[in-house]
Structures are given as structure tokens and as C-alpha cells.
Amino acid sequence: MGTDSTAARTLLDKADKLVIQTGNLLNWGCLKKKCPSTPSEELQDCIRTTLNEWSQKFSPELVKEIPQTLECTVPQAMETINLDEREEMKVSVKLFIVSPSHSSVTQAIDMACSTLGVAQIDSMIIAPPPLEDGRSFSLEDLQPYWEELESLVRNGKVVSIGTSDLDKALLEQLYLWSQVKPASNQVNLASCCIMPPDLTEFAKQFDIQLLTHNDPKELLSEEAFQEALKESAQECHSSAWSPIWILRYSVIVKTRGIIKLKGYILQAQRKGSL
């Protein structure tokens, strides 16, 4: 971490919240040269690289004022959407809730809009947190998150909302209960080689788009995050930190189908802090 490791470690050990922003990964020459990796490996590489780049900006004399929320970015990778080109772009995000916190949804969307310089997200998919004790996810578990998504749609911050890895029974329950209906549902083809026929039939009947993805059930474990933090900020108290949510965004040129921007925003919190 170089000569600035002490300053960075001091900031990390005093802050209550940590926000990591990768900026546009397409601007990262080092990632372009790498072989394709899993989503989890890509994210961990991004965390380490961002923290290393960020730490180089600090020197000990700058650690006089300790911010409660520490923002770690790679300035040269940050990129917003040109407003003149906004109508030509589709902005999509997927929000992975790591630790249950319903306020995470609005907070993540506000941060994504600010990062990209837009007022509205075109498509949002939510991946709720994995449940303990192997319990199956229920409509009751999903409702608080979905109510916040509905509020974002009503307020014009998001155009369409979708889900991830819901089976036919749960998707039907959500559809019947919700006021703003799910526009899409992602299915992980690693767990099923073909789309379940009952899910396909239901989605077709109610005009729900079925998409595929290769994200693991747990994109980033607490242990993996702490390990990446420890590698980047040696001797910091990495075990005190827990990831709260991860947002992955992509901006696609509609007419050409090419990715113009892709990046991650992650928020972590010190255990025990409010």
C-alpha cells in the first residue's frame, strides 16, 4: 500500500461507513488484460484495486479530519453519461443486498444516479439477501424491499423493476400482491439447464421477461470482503467491517448493443455502528 498505508489505515479504523466506487471498469487497463473471471472474483479484484488506488492519494498530514463516511474512488475511472446522449443509453442496475436493510434500496439508487449523472434508472433488478438456516425466501421477506422499489417507480427514479431467482410460486405471489408489477425475473442457468416450464408459461401469460445470469447466490461474503480489505490496508481492523449492499451498473448504447460503462458501488459498515 506504500507510504500512505498509515494514513489510509487510520481513516478506515475511525470511519463508521465505507463506500467503494470503482468508476467505469472499461477505463481500467489492468482488468482488460485479465482473462474472464467469475462475478465474485471480478468484484474482489475491483475492491482491492480501488482501495490501493485510493490509498495513494493520502498522506499522514491529511488525517486531521476523520469523515464518518469514507468514500474510496478511482478518480481517473469515474465517468458520467453525457446528457446529450442520455436518450441513446439504457441504464441498468442490479442491487445485491448483503445485510438486511430496507433503506439500502433508495440509498443505492440515489448513489447510482449521482455517480452516473442521471436522474433516472431505466431498469433495476434486486437480489435479496441470503437467508440463514437454509430457510426458503418468502413473499413476506421480499415485501419490504419491493415496497421501496415501488416508491422509486412512483417517484420517477426507476422505470422498471425486476427480481432474481424467484420460482413460479413466489413470482406469482409477488405479482398478485404488488401494485407495481415485476417486469422481469432473472434465472440462474447454473441451477437449472433449461427454464422451468411452469415459470415460462406464467411469465409469458403476464408479460414478464425472463433473463439469465451467472451470479452466485452470495456475490461477496463477509469473509471475502474482509480479506480484500486486509490485503489493501494492512494491519487495519478488517474484521470490524461488514458489506451492506453491492450495486452493479451497466450503460448500454441502445442501437448498437455495446456496453459504454460498467462498474460497482459497494457500501460497508462498521459492526455496531448505527
Short mmCIF file of C-alpha atoms in Angstrom, two decimals:
data_model
loop_
_atom_site.label_atom_id
_atom_site.label_comp_id
_atom_site.label_asym_id
_atom_site.label_seq_id
_atom_site.Cartn_x
_atom_site.Cartn_y
_atom_site.Cartn_z
CA MET A 1 0.00 0.00 0.00
CA GLY A 2 3.07 2.20 0.01
CA THR A 3 3.99 5.12 2.23
CA ASP A 4 0.38 6.20 2.67
CA SER A 5 -0.73 2.98 4.37
CA THR A 6 -0.70 4.53 7.83
CA ALA A 7 -2.97 7.40 6.77
CA ALA A 8 -5.37 5.07 4.98
CA ARG A 9 -5.44 2.65 7.90
CA THR A 10 -6.20 5.50 10.32
CA LEU A 11 -9.14 6.63 8.21
CA LEU A 12 -10.51 3.09 7.93
CA ASP A 13 -10.19 2.47 11.66
CA LYS A 14 -12.05 5.69 12.55
CA ALA A 15 -14.87 5.77 9.99
CA ASP A 16 -18.30 4.19 10.52
CA LYS A 17 -19.23 3.67 6.87
CA LEU A 18 -17.20 2.85 3.79
CA VAL A 19 -18.30 3.49 0.20
CA ILE A 20 -16.21 1.96 -2.58
CA GLN A 21 -16.79 3.18 -6.14
CA THR A 22 -14.89 1.58 -8.99
CA GLY A 23 -15.86 4.03 -11.69
CA ASN A 24 -16.08 2.72 -15.24
CA LEU A 25 -14.26 -0.62 -15.40
CA LEU A 26 -13.77 -0.13 -19.13
CA ASN A 27 -11.28 2.58 -18.20
CA TRP A 28 -9.21 0.08 -16.19
CA GLY A 29 -6.43 -1.14 -18.44
CA CYS A 30 -5.37 -3.77 -15.89
CA LEU A 31 -8.76 -5.52 -15.95
CA LYS A 32 -8.95 -5.52 -19.74
CA LYS A 33 -5.78 -7.61 -19.88
CA LYS A 34 -7.09 -10.24 -17.49
CA CYS A 35 -8.83 -13.44 -18.51
CA PRO A 36 -12.59 -13.53 -17.88
CA SER A 37 -13.31 -14.24 -14.23
CA THR A 38 -16.37 -15.06 -12.17
CA PRO A 39 -18.52 -12.16 -10.94
CA SER A 40 -17.21 -12.75 -7.40
CA GLU A 41 -13.57 -12.71 -8.50
CA GLU A 42 -14.14 -9.58 -10.58
CA LEU A 43 -15.72 -7.79 -7.64
CA GLN A 44 -12.92 -8.75 -5.23
CA ASP A 45 -10.32 -7.56 -7.77
CA CYS A 46 -12.21 -4.27 -8.05
CA ILE A 47 -12.28 -3.80 -4.27
CA ARG A 48 -8.55 -4.41 -3.92
CA THR A 49 -7.59 -2.20 -6.87
CA THR A 50 -9.88 0.66 -5.83
CA LEU A 51 -8.59 0.63 -2.25
CA ASN A 52 -4.98 0.53 -3.41
CA GLU A 53 -5.50 3.43 -5.84
CA TRP A 54 -7.43 5.44 -3.24
CA SER A 55 -4.82 4.97 -0.52
CA GLN A 56 -2.14 6.55 -2.70
CA LYS A 57 -3.94 9.92 -2.52
CA PHE A 58 -3.45 10.24 1.22
CA SER A 59 -0.59 11.41 3.38
CA PRO A 60 -0.43 11.50 7.21
CA GLU A 61 -0.99 15.26 7.47
CA LEU A 62 -4.41 14.87 5.81
CA VAL A 63 -5.72 12.67 8.62
CA LYS A 64 -6.69 15.57 10.88
CA GLU A 65 -10.38 15.42 9.99
CA ILE A 66 -11.86 11.94 10.07
CA PRO A 67 -15.01 11.59 7.93
CA GLN A 68 -17.78 9.39 9.32
CA THR A 69 -18.44 8.03 5.84
CA LEU A 70 -15.26 7.24 3.96
CA GLU A 71 -15.51 7.35 0.15
CA CYS A 72 -12.93 5.39 -1.81
CA THR A 73 -12.82 6.02 -5.55
CA VAL A 74 -10.52 5.79 -8.55
CA PRO A 75 -10.81 9.38 -9.87
CA GLN A 76 -9.44 8.66 -13.33
CA ALA A 77 -12.02 5.91 -13.84
CA MET A 78 -15.07 7.95 -12.79
CA GLU A 79 -17.29 8.76 -15.76
CA THR A 80 -20.78 10.21 -16.14
CA ILE A 81 -23.26 9.99 -19.00
CA ASN A 82 -23.33 12.90 -21.43
CA LEU A 83 -26.81 14.40 -21.09
CA ASP A 84 -26.98 14.91 -24.87
CA GLU A 85 -26.60 11.13 -25.27
CA ARG A 86 -28.92 10.08 -22.42
CA GLU A 87 -31.83 9.05 -24.67
CA GLU A 88 -29.50 6.75 -26.61
CA MET A 89 -28.43 4.89 -23.45
CA LYS A 90 -30.11 2.22 -21.33
CA VAL A 91 -29.02 2.37 -17.68
CA SER A 92 -29.48 -0.92 -15.82
CA VAL A 93 -28.54 -1.85 -12.27
CA LYS A 94 -28.63 -4.95 -10.12
CA LEU A 95 -28.68 -4.48 -6.37
CA PHE A 96 -27.33 -7.25 -4.16
CA ILE A 97 -28.49 -6.88 -0.56
CA VAL A 98 -25.83 -8.46 1.64
CA SER A 99 -27.13 -7.48 5.08
CA PRO A 100 -30.88 -6.91 5.60
CA SER A 101 -31.58 -3.17 5.46
CA HIS A 102 -34.62 -1.91 3.58
CA SER A 103 -33.26 1.64 3.36
CA SER A 104 -30.42 0.24 1.25
CA VAL A 105 -32.60 0.28 -1.87
CA THR A 106 -33.23 4.03 -2.07
CA GLN A 107 -29.73 4.83 -0.84
CA ALA A 108 -28.14 2.68 -3.55
CA ILE A 109 -30.28 4.15 -6.34
CA ASP A 110 -29.54 7.72 -5.24
CA MET A 111 -25.84 6.94 -5.25
CA ALA A 112 -26.02 5.29 -8.69
CA CYS A 113 -27.84 8.29 -10.18
CA SER A 114 -25.30 10.67 -8.69
CA THR A 115 -22.37 8.56 -9.91
CA LEU A 116 -23.66 8.35 -13.48
CA GLY A 117 -25.04 11.89 -13.62
CA VAL A 118 -28.60 10.81 -14.41
CA ALA A 119 -31.99 11.47 -12.83
CA GLN A 120 -33.48 8.07 -13.61
CA ILE A 121 -32.54 4.40 -13.85
CA ASP A 122 -34.18 2.51 -16.72
CA SER A 123 -34.12 -0.99 -15.24
CA MET A 124 -33.44 -2.30 -11.75
CA ILE A 125 -33.21 -5.88 -10.51
CA ILE A 126 -33.00 -6.72 -6.84
CA ALA A 127 -31.26 -9.76 -5.36
CA PRO A 128 -32.43 -10.05 -1.73
CA PRO A 129 -30.03 -11.22 1.00
CA PRO A 130 -29.44 -14.96 1.51
CA LEU A 131 -31.39 -16.28 4.46
CA GLU A 132 -29.85 -18.03 7.44
CA ASP A 133 -30.52 -21.63 8.41
CA GLY A 134 -31.32 -22.60 4.83
CA ARG A 135 -34.82 -21.10 5.06
CA SER A 136 -36.59 -20.55 1.75
CA PHE A 137 -37.29 -16.99 0.71
CA SER A 138 -40.95 -15.97 1.13
CA LEU A 139 -43.17 -13.15 -0.06
CA GLU A 140 -43.07 -11.71 3.46
CA ASP A 141 -39.26 -11.46 3.20
CA LEU A 142 -39.46 -9.71 -0.17
CA GLN A 143 -42.30 -7.27 0.54
CA PRO A 144 -40.35 -4.52 2.37
CA TYR A 145 -37.79 -4.32 -0.44
CA TRP A 146 -40.46 -4.35 -3.13
CA GLU A 147 -42.45 -1.58 -1.44
CA GLU A 148 -39.36 0.62 -1.58
CA LEU A 149 -38.87 -0.26 -5.26
CA GLU A 150 -42.49 0.69 -5.95
CA SER A 151 -41.90 4.04 -4.28
CA LEU A 152 -38.90 4.66 -6.54
CA VAL A 153 -41.04 3.91 -9.62
CA ARG A 154 -43.81 6.25 -8.44
CA ASN A 155 -41.25 8.98 -7.80
CA GLY A 156 -39.78 8.58 -11.28
CA LYS A 157 -36.34 7.43 -10.12
CA VAL A 158 -36.70 3.97 -11.73
CA VAL A 159 -38.70 2.95 -14.83
CA SER A 160 -38.99 -0.82 -14.45
CA ILE A 161 -38.23 -3.22 -11.59
CA GLY A 162 -37.45 -6.91 -11.57
CA THR A 163 -36.45 -9.84 -9.40
CA SER A 164 -33.81 -12.52 -9.32
CA ASP A 165 -34.16 -16.28 -8.86
CA LEU A 166 -37.85 -16.42 -7.97
CA ASP A 167 -39.60 -19.67 -8.77
CA LYS A 168 -43.06 -19.69 -10.32
CA ALA A 169 -44.91 -19.88 -7.00
CA LEU A 170 -43.13 -16.91 -5.43
CA LEU A 171 -43.20 -14.84 -8.63
CA GLU A 172 -46.96 -15.40 -8.85
CA GLN A 173 -47.43 -14.37 -5.21
CA LEU A 174 -45.41 -11.21 -5.79
CA TYR A 175 -47.34 -10.41 -8.97
CA LEU A 176 -50.73 -10.77 -7.30
CA TRP A 177 -49.73 -8.78 -4.19
CA SER A 178 -47.73 -5.94 -5.75
CA GLN A 179 -49.04 -2.64 -7.07
CA VAL A 180 -46.10 -2.15 -9.45
CA LYS A 181 -45.70 -5.49 -11.21
CA PRO A 182 -42.31 -7.12 -11.82
CA ALA A 183 -41.18 -6.52 -15.40
CA SER A 184 -38.52 -9.23 -15.32
CA ASN A 185 -37.15 -12.19 -13.38
CA GLN A 186 -33.58 -13.43 -13.66
CA VAL A 187 -32.91 -17.18 -13.66
CA ASN A 188 -29.51 -18.71 -12.92
CA LEU A 189 -28.92 -21.38 -15.55
CA ALA A 190 -26.23 -22.93 -13.35
CA SER A 191 -29.03 -24.24 -11.14
CA CYS A 192 -31.33 -25.26 -14.00
CA CYS A 193 -30.16 -26.05 -17.51
CA ILE A 194 -33.49 -25.04 -19.05
CA MET A 195 -36.16 -22.60 -17.96
CA PRO A 196 -38.79 -24.35 -15.80
CA PRO A 197 -41.90 -24.80 -17.99
CA ASP A 198 -44.33 -23.52 -15.33
CA LEU A 199 -42.22 -20.36 -14.86
CA THR A 200 -42.01 -19.83 -18.61
CA GLU A 201 -45.77 -20.21 -19.05
CA PHE A 202 -46.57 -17.82 -16.20
CA ALA A 203 -44.09 -15.21 -17.40
CA LYS A 204 -45.49 -15.36 -20.93
CA GLN A 205 -49.07 -15.01 -19.66
CA PHE A 206 -48.29 -11.88 -17.63
CA ASP A 207 -45.66 -10.34 -19.89
CA ILE A 208 -42.70 -10.83 -17.52
CA GLN A 209 -39.34 -11.03 -19.25
CA LEU A 210 -37.20 -14.00 -18.21
CA LEU A 211 -33.46 -13.27 -18.23
CA THR A 212 -30.45 -15.43 -17.45
CA HIS A 213 -27.49 -14.64 -15.20
CA ASN A 214 -24.39 -16.29 -13.74
CA ASP A 215 -24.15 -14.53 -10.38
CA PRO A 216 -23.61 -16.83 -7.38
CA LYS A 217 -26.15 -16.83 -4.56
CA GLU A 218 -23.59 -14.99 -2.45
CA LEU A 219 -21.70 -12.50 -4.60
CA LEU A 220 -19.46 -11.33 -1.75
CA SER A 221 -19.23 -12.97 1.66
CA GLU A 222 -18.24 -11.01 4.74
CA GLU A 223 -15.05 -13.05 4.95
CA ALA A 224 -14.11 -12.34 1.31
CA PHE A 225 -14.68 -8.61 1.80
CA GLN A 226 -12.61 -8.54 4.98
CA GLU A 227 -9.80 -10.42 3.22
CA ALA A 228 -9.76 -7.92 0.33
CA LEU A 229 -9.77 -5.06 2.83
CA LYS A 230 -6.92 -6.61 4.79
CA GLU A 231 -4.80 -7.10 1.67
CA SER A 232 -5.29 -3.47 0.64
CA ALA A 233 -4.98 -1.83 4.06
CA GLN A 234 -2.56 -3.95 6.00
CA GLU A 235 -2.97 -4.03 9.77
CA CYS A 236 -6.38 -2.32 9.64
CA HIS A 237 -9.12 -3.93 11.72
CA SER A 238 -10.78 -5.58 8.72
CA SER A 239 -12.84 -7.93 10.90
CA ALA A 240 -14.81 -4.91 12.16
CA TRP A 241 -16.36 -4.32 8.71
CA SER A 242 -19.39 -5.91 7.03
CA PRO A 243 -20.64 -5.27 3.47
CA ILE A 244 -24.23 -3.96 3.42
CA TRP A 245 -25.06 -3.81 -0.28
CA ILE A 246 -23.43 -4.01 -3.70
CA LEU A 247 -24.76 -2.30 -6.81
CA ARG A 248 -23.53 -3.25 -10.27
CA TYR A 249 -24.42 -0.89 -13.08
CA SER A 250 -24.14 -1.05 -16.84
CA VAL A 251 -24.86 1.53 -19.53
CA ILE A 252 -25.61 0.16 -22.99
CA VAL A 253 -25.91 2.02 -26.29
CA LYS A 254 -29.43 1.02 -27.35
CA THR A 255 -28.96 0.98 -31.12
CA ARG A 256 -25.64 -0.87 -31.05
CA GLY A 257 -25.98 -3.12 -28.01
CA ILE A 258 -22.48 -2.31 -26.75
CA ILE A 259 -21.52 -1.57 -23.17
CA LYS A 260 -20.35 2.02 -22.66
CA LEU A 261 -19.97 1.93 -18.87
CA LYS A 262 -19.84 -0.78 -16.24
CA GLY A 263 -18.97 -0.51 -12.57
CA TYR A 264 -19.66 -1.33 -8.94
CA ILE A 265 -20.68 0.68 -5.91
CA LEU A 266 -20.35 -1.00 -2.52
CA GLN A 267 -21.30 0.16 0.94
CA ALA A 268 -19.89 -1.40 4.10
CA GLN A 269 -20.49 -0.58 7.74
CA ARG A 270 -18.52 -0.95 10.92
CA LYS A 271 -20.14 -3.54 13.12
CA GLY A 272 -22.11 -1.99 15.95
CA SER A 273 -22.39 1.45 14.31
CA LEU A 274 -25.79 2.92 13.54
#
